[in-house]
Every structure is written in C-alpha cells, then in structure tokens.
PDB file of C-alpha atoms in Angstrom:
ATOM      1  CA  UNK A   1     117.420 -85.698 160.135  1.00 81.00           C
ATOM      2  CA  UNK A   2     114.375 -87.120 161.423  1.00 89.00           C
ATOM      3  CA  UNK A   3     111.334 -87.345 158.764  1.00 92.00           C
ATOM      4  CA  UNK A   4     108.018 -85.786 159.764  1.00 96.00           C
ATOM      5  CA  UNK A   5     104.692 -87.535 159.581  1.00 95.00           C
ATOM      6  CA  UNK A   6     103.815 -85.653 156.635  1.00 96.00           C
ATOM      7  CA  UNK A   7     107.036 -86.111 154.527  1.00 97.00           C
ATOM      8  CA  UNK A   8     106.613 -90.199 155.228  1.00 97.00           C
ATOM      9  CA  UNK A   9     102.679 -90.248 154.117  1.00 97.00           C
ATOM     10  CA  UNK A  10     103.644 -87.934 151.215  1.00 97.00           C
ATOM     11  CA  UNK A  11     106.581 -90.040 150.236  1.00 98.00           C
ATOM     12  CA  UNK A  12     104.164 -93.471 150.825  1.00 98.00           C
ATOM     13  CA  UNK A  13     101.010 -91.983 148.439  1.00 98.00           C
ATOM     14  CA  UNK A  14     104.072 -91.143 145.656  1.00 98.00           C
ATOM     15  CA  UNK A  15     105.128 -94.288 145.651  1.00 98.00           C
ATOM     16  CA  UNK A  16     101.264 -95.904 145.640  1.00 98.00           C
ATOM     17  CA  UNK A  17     100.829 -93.331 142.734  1.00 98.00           C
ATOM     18  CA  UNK A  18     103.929 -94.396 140.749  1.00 98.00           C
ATOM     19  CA  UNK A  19     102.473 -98.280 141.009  1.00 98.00           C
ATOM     20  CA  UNK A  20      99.130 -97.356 140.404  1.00 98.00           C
ATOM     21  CA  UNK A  21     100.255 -95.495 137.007  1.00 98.00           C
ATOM     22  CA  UNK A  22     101.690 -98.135 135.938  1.00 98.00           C
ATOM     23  CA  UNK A  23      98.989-100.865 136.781  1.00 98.00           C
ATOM     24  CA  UNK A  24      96.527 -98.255 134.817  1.00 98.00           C
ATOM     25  CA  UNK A  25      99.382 -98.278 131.749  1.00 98.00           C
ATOM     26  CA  UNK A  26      98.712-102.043 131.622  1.00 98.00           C
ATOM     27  CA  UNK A  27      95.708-102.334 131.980  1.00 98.00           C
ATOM     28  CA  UNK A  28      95.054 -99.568 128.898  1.00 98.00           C
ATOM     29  CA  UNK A  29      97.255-101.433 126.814  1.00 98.00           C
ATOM     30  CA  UNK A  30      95.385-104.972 127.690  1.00 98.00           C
ATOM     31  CA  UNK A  31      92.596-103.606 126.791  1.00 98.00           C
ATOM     32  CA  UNK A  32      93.603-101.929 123.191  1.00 98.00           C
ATOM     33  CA  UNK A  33      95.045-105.803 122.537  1.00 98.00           C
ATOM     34  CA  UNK A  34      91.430-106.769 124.123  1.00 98.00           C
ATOM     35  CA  UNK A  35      89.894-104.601 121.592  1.00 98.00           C
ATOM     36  CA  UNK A  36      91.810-105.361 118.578  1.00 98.00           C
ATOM     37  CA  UNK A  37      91.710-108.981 118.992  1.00 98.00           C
ATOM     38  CA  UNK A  38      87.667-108.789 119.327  1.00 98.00           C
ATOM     39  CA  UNK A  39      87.793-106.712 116.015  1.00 97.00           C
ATOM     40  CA  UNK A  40      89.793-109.522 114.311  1.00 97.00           C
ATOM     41  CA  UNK A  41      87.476-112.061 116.063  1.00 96.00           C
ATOM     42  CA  UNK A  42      84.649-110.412 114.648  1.00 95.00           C
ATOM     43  CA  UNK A  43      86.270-109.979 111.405  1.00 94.00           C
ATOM     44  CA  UNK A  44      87.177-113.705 110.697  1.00 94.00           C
ATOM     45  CA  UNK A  45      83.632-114.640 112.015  1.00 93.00           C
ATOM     46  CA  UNK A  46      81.882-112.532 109.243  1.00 89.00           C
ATOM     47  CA  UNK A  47      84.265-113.601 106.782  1.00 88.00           C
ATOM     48  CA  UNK A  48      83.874-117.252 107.828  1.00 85.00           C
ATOM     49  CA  UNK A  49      79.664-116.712 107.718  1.00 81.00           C
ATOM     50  CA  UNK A  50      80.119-115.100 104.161  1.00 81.00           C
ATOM     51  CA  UNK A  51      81.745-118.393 102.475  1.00 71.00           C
ATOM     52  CA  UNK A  52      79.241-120.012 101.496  1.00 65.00           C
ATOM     53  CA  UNK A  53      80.276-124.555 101.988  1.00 60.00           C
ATOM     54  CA  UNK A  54      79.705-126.367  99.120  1.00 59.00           C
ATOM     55  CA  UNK A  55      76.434-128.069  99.103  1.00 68.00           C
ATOM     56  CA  UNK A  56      76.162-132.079  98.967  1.00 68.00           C
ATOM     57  CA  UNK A  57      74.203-133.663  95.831  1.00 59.00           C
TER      58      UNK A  57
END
C-alpha cells in the first residue's frame, strides 16, 4: 500500500521531532554541567581571593 503525501510529511516531522528532542536533552544537560562548573569556578575564585599570601619582609 502506497503512502499518501500526508502520512510521509507526518512520518518525516516525527522523526525531525524525535532528533530535535534529543538535541534539546543535550543541550539542557550541557548547560546544567555549564552551570555547575561556573558555580565551582566562582567558588574556587572567591576562595582563592580570600587567602590572604604571605607578605615578604
């Protein structure tokens, strides 16, 4: 049986939405690892601008 226009396009857009759910998946988590590593970033820099180096004589 011969598939209609419609059945083809519908079948093509679920497939584009299947990748595209995916590539948005990624892209969520690469941005929660984005945001924690700016947090830890952030973190170490205050830490590092709180010590205070000794001072020379």
């Amino acid at each position: 049986m011969k598939k209609s226009a419609e059945q083809v396009e519908l079948e093509k857009l679920r497939r584009q939405n299947e990748k595209l759910q995916a590539d948005l998946k990624k892209t969520r988590m690469a941005l929660d690892i984005m945001g924690k590593a700016h947090a830890l970033l952030e973190e170490l820099s205050e830490s590092a601008d709180n010590d205070n180096p000794p001072k020379r004589s």
